PDB file of C-alpha atoms in Angstrom:
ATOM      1  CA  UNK P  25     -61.443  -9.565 -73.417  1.00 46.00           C
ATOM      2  CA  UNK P  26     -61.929 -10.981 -69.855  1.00 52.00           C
ATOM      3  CA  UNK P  27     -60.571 -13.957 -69.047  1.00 54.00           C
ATOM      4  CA  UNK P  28     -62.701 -16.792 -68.233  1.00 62.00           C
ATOM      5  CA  UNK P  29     -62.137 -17.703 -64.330  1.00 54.00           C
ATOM      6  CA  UNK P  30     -62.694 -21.424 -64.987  1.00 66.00           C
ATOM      7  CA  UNK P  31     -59.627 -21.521 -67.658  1.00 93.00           C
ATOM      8  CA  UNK P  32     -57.328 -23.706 -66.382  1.00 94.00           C
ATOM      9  CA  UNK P  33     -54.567 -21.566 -66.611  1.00 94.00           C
ATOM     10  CA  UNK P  34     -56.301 -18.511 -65.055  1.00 95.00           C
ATOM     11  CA  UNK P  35     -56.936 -21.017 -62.107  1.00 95.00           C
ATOM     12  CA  UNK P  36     -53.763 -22.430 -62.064  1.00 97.00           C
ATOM     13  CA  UNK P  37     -51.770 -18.899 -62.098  1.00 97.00           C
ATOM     14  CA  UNK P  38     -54.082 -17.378 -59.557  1.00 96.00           C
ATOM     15  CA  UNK P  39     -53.120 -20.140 -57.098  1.00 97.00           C
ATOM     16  CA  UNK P  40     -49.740 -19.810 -57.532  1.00 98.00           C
ATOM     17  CA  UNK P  41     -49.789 -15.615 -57.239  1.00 97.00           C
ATOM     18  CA  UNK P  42     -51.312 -16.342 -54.221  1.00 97.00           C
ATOM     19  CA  UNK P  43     -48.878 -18.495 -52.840  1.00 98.00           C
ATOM     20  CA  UNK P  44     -46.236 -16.068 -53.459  1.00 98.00           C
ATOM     21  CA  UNK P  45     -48.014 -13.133 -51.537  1.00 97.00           C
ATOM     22  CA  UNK P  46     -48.680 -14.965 -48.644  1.00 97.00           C
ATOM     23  CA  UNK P  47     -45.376 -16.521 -48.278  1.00 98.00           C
ATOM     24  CA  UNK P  48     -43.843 -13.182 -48.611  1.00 97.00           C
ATOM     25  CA  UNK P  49     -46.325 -11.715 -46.099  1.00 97.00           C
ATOM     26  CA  UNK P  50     -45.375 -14.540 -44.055  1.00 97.00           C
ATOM     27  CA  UNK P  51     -41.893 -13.763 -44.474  1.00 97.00           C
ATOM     28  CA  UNK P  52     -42.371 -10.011 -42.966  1.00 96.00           C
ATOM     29  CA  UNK P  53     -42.632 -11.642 -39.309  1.00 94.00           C
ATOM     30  CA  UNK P  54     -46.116  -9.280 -38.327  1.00 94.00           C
ATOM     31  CA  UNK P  55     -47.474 -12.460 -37.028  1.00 92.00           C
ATOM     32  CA  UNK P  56     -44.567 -15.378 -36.222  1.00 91.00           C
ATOM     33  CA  UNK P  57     -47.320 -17.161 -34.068  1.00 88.00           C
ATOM     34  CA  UNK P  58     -49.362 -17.911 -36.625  1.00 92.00           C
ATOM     35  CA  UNK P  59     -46.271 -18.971 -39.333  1.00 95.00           C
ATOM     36  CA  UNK P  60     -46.124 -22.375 -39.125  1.00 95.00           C
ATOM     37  CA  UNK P  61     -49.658 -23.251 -39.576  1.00 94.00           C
ATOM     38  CA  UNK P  62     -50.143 -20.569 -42.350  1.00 96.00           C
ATOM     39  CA  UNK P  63     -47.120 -21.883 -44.160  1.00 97.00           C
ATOM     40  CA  UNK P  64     -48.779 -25.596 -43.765  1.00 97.00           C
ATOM     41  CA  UNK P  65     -52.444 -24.212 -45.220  1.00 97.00           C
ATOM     42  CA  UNK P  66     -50.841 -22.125 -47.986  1.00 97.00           C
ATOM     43  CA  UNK P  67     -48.288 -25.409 -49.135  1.00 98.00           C
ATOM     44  CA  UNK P  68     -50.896 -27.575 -49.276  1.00 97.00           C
ATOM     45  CA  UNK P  69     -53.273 -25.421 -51.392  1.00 97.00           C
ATOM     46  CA  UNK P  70     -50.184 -24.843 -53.422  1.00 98.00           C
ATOM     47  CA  UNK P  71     -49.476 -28.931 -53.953  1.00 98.00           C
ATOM     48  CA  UNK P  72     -53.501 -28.789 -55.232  1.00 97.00           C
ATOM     49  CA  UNK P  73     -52.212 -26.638 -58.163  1.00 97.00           C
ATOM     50  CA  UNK P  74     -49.424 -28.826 -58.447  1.00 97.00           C
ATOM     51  CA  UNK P  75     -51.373 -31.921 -58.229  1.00 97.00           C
ATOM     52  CA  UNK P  76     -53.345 -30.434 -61.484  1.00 96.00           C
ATOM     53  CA  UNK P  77     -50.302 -29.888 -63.484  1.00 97.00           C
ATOM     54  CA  UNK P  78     -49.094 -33.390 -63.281  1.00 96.00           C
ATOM     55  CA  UNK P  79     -51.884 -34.616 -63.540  1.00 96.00           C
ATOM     56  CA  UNK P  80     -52.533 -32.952 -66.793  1.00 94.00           C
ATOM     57  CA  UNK P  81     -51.423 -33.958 -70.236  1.00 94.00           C
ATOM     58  CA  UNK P  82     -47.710 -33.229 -71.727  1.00 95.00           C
ATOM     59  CA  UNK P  83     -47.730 -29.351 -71.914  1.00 93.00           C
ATOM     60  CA  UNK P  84     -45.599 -28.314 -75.141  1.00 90.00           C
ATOM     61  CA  UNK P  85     -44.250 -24.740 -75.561  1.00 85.00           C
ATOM     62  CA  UNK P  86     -45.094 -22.866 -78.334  1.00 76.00           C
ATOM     63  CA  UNK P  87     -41.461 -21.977 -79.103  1.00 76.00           C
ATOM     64  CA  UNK P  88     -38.871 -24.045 -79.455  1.00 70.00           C
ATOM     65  CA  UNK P  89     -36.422 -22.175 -77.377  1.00 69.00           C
ATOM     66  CA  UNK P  90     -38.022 -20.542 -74.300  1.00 70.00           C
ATOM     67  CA  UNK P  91     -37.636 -16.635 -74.501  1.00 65.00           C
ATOM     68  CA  UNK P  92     -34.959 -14.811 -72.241  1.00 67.00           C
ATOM     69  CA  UNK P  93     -36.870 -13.598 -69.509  1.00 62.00           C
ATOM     70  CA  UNK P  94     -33.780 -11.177 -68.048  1.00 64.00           C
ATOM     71  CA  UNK P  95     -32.399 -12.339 -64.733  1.00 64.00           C
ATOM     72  CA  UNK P  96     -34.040 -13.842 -61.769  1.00 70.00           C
ATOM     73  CA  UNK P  97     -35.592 -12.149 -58.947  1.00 73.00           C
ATOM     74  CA  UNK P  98     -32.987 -11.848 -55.982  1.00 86.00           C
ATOM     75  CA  UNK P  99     -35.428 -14.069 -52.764  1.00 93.00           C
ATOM     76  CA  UNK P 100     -31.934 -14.378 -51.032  1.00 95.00           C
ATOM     77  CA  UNK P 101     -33.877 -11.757 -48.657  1.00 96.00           C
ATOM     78  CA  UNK P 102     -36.941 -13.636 -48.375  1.00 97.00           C
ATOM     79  CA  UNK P 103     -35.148 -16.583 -47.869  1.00 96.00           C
ATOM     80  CA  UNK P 104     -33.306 -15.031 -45.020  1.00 97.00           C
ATOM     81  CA  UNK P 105     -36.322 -13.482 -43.051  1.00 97.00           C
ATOM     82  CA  UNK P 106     -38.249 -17.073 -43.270  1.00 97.00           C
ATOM     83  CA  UNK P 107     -34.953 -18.574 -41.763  1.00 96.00           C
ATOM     84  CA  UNK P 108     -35.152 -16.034 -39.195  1.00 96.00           C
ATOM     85  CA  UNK P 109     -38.434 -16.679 -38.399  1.00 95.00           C
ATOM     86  CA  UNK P 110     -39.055 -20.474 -38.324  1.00 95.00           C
ATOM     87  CA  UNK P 111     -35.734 -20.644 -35.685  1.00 89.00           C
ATOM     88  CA  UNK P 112     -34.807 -23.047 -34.793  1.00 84.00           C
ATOM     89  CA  UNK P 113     -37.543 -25.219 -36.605  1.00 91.00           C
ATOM     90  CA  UNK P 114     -35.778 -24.098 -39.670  1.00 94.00           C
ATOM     91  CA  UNK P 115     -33.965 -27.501 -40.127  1.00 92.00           C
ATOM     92  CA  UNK P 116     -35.454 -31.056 -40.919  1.00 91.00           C
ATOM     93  CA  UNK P 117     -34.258 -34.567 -42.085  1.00 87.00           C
ATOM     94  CA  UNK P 118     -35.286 -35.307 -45.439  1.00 83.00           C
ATOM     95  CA  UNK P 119     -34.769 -38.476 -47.952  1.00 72.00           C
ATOM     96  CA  UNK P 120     -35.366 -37.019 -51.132  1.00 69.00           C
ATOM     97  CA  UNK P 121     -36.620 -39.976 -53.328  1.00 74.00           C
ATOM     98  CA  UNK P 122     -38.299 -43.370 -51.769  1.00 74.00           C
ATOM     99  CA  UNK P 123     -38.239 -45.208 -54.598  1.00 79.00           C
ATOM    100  CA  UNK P 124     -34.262 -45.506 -53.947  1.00 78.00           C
ATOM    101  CA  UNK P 125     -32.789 -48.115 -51.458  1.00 73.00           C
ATOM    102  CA  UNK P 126     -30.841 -47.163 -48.252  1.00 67.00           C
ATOM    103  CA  UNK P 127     -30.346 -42.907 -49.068  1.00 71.00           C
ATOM    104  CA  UNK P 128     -30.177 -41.751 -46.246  1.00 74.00           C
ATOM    105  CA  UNK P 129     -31.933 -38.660 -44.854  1.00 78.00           C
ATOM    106  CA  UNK P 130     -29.998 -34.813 -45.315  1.00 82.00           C
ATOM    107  CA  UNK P 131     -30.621 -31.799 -43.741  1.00 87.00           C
ATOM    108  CA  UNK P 132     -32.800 -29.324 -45.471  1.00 93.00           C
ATOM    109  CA  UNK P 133     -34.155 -25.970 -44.566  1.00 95.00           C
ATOM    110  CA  UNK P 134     -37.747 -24.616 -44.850  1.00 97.00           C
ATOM    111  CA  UNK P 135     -37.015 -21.977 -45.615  1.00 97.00           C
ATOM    112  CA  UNK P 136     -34.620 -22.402 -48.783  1.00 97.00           C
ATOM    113  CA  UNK P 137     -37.422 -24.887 -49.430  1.00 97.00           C
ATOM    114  CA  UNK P 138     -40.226 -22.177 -49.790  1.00 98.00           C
ATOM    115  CA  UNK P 139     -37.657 -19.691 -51.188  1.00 97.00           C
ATOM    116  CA  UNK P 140     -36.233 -22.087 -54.025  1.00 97.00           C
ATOM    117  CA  UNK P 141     -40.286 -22.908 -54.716  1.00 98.00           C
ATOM    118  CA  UNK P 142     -41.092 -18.993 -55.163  1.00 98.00           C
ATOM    119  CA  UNK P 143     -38.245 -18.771 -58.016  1.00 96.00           C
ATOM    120  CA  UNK P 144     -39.124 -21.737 -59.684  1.00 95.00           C
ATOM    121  CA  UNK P 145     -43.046 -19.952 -59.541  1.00 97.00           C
ATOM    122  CA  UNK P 146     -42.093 -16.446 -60.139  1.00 96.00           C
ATOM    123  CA  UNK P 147     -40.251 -18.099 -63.569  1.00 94.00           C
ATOM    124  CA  UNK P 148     -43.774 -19.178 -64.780  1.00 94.00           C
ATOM    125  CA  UNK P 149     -45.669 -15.794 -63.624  1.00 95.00           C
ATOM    126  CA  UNK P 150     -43.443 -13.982 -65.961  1.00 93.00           C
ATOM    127  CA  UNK P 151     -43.961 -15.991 -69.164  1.00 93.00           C
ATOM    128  CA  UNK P 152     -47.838 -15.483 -67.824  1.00 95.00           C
ATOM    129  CA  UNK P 153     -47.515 -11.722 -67.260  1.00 93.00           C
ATOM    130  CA  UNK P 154     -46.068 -11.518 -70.979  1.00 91.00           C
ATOM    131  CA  UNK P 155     -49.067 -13.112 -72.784  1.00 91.00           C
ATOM    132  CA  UNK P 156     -47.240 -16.819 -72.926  1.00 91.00           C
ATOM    133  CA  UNK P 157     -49.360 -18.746 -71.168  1.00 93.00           C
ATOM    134  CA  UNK P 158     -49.023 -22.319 -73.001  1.00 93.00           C
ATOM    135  CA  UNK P 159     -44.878 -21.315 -71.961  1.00 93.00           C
ATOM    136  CA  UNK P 160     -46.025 -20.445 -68.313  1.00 95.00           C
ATOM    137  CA  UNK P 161     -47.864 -23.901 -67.603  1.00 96.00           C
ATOM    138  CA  UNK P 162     -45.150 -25.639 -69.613  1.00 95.00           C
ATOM    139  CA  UNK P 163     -42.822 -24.450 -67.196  1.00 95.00           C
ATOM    140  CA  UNK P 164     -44.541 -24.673 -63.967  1.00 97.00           C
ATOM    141  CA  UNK P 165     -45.588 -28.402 -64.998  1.00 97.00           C
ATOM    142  CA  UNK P 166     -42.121 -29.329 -66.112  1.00 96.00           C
ATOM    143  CA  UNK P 167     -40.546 -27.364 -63.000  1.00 97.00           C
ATOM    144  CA  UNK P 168     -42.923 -29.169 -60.552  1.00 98.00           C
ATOM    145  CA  UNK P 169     -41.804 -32.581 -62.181  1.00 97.00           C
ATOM    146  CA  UNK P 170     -38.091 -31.695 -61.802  1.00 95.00           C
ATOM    147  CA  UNK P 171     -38.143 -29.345 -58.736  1.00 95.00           C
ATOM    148  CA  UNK P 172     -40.608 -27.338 -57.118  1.00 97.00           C
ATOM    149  CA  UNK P 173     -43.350 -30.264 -56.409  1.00 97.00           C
ATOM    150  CA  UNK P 174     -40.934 -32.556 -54.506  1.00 94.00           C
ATOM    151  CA  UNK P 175     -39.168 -29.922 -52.487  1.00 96.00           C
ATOM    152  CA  UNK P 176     -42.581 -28.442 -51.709  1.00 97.00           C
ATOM    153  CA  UNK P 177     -43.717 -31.869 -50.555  1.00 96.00           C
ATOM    154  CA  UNK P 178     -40.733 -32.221 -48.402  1.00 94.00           C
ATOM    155  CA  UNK P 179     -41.370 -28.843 -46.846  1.00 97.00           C
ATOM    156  CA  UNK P 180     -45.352 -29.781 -46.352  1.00 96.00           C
ATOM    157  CA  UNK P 181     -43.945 -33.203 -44.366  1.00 94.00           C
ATOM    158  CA  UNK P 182     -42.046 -30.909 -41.985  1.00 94.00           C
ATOM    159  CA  UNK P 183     -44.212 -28.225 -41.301  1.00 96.00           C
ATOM    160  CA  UNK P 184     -47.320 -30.814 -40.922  1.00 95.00           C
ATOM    161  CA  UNK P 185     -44.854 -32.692 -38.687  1.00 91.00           C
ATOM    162  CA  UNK P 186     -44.689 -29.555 -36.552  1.00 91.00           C
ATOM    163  CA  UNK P 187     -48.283 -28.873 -36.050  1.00 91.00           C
ATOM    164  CA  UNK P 188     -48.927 -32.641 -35.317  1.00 89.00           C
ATOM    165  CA  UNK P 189     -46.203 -32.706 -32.855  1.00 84.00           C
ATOM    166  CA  UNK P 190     -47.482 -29.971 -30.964  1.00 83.00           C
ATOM    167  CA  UNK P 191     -51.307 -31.037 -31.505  1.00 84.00           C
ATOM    168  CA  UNK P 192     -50.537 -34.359 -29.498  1.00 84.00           C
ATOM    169  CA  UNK P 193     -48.220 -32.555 -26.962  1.00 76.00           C
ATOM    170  CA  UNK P 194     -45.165 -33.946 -28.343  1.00 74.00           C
ATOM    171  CA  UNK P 195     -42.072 -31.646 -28.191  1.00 69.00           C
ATOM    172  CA  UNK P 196     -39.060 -32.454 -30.732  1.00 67.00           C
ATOM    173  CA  UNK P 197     -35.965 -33.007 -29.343  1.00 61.00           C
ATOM    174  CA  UNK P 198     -33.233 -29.863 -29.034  1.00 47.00           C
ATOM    175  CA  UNK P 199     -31.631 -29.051 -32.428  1.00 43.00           C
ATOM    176  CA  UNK P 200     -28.147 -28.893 -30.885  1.00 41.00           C
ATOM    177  CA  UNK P 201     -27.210 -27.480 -33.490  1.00 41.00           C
ATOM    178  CA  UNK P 202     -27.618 -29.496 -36.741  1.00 46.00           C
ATOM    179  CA  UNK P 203     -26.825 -27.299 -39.967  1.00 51.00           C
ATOM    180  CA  UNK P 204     -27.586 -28.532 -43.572  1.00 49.00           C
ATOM    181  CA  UNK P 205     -23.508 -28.342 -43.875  1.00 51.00           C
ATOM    182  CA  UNK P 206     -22.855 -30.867 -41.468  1.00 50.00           C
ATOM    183  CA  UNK P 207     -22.084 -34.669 -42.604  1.00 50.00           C
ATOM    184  CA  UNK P 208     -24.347 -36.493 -40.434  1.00 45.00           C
ATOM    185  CA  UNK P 209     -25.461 -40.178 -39.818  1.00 45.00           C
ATOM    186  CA  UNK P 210     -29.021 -41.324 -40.573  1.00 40.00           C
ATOM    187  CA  UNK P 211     -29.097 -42.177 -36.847  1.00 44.00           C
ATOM    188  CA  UNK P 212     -28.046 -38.532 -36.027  1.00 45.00           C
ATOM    189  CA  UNK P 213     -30.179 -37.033 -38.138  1.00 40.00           C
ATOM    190  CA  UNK P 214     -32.841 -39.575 -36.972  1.00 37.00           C
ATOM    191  CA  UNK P 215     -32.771 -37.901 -33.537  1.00 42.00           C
ATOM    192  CA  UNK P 216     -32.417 -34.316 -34.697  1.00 43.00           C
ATOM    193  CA  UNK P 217     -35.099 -31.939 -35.029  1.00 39.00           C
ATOM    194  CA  UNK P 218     -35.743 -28.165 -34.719  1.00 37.00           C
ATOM    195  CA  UNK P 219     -36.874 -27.646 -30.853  1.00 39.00           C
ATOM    196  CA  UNK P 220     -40.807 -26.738 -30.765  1.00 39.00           C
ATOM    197  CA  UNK P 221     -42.174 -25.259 -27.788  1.00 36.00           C
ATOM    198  CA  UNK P 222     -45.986 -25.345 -26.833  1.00 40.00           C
ATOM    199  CA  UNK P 223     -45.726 -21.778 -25.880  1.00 43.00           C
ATOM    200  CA  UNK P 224     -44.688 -20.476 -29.551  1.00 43.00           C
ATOM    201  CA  UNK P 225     -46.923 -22.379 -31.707  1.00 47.00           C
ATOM    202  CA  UNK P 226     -49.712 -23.846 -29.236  1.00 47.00           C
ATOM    203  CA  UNK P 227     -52.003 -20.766 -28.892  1.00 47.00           C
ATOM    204  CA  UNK P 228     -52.736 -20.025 -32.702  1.00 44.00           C
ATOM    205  CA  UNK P 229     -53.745 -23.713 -32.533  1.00 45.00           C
ATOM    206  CA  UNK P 230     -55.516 -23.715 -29.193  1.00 43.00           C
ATOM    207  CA  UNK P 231     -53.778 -25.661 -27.461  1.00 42.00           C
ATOM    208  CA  UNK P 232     -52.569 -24.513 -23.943  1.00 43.00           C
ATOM    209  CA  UNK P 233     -49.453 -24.868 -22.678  1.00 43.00           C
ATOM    210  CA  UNK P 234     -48.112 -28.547 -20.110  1.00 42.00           C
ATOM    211  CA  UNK P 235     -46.323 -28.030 -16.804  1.00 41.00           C
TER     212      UNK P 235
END
């Protein structure tokens, strides 16, 4: 029997497959120009699906135990070619909940942001690909509570950061090298940001290049 492409779920699974080809296309590096703004497009369509699911009522398993799906996909490789390729815009400052006085901001990656979102959505795709579809949208509701939505969020922040700073002609400061290992003051981390140049993401967005 077909499926009926108005089910939630169909709509809701189809969005996230999608979101897990094109990051991995990204990821191959055929078109680095055109990464950043890709990456922004295909996060935010991603945060609609997300958006959905919390949105939605309390999703309850049909098992009481979820079923052993075997062990996770390996994405240390995809997680390594998106590093490679967003360098050195890789890094950002991030505080990871606002409702909480004073935290101060940490260093986070893009791309163990998009990599660590792909797991948590592969997870989901495989209780889908088995038949268990309430399991699937339990999971990807109850993932993108604990997990996936606010790290995606984070990663949407930076990478819509990026396009608006080159937009308005405003190049980040030099990284000098800030790594997500590094103990750093808020004020440090205030002034650190991954060093964009007009020349590497200005023409996919049509803007020319300052002297």
């Amino acid at each position: 029997m077909a499926l009926d492409p108005d089910d939630f779920a169909v709509q809701i699974s189809d969005q996230i497959e999608s979101f897990i080809v094109a990051v991995t296309e990204v990821a191959k590096g055929d078109e680095p120009d055109s990464a950043v703004p890709f990456l922004l497009l295909e996060v935010s369509q991603l945060l609609l699906a997300g958006g959905r699911l919390g949105a939605h009522e309390d999703i309850v398993p049909d098992e009481r135990y979820e079923p052993d799906l075997g062990p996770e996909a390996d994405v240390d490789d995809l997680r390594q070619s998106l590093a490679v390729l967003l360098d050195p815009i890789d890094v950002y400052s991030e505080v990871f909940d606002p409702y909480e006085p004073r935290k101060a901001p940490v260093a986070c990656r893009i791309s163990d942001d998009l990599a660590d979102v792909v797991t948590d959505l592969r997870h989901g795709l495989a209780h889908y690909r088995e038949g268990r579809t309430t399991e699937a949208l339990w999971w990807w509701q109850f993932s993108y509570f604990s997990n996936w939505g606010s790290t995606a969020s984070a990663a949407l922040r930076a990478l819509q950061s990026l396009v608006a700073h080159v937009r308005l002609n405003q190049p980040l400061e030099d990284l000098d090298g800030l790594d997500t290992d590094e103990d750093l003051s808020e004020d440090a981390l205030a002034e650190a940001a991954g060093q964009v140049m007009a020349e590497e993401l200005g023409a996919p967005l049509g803007i020319r290049p300052t002297k």
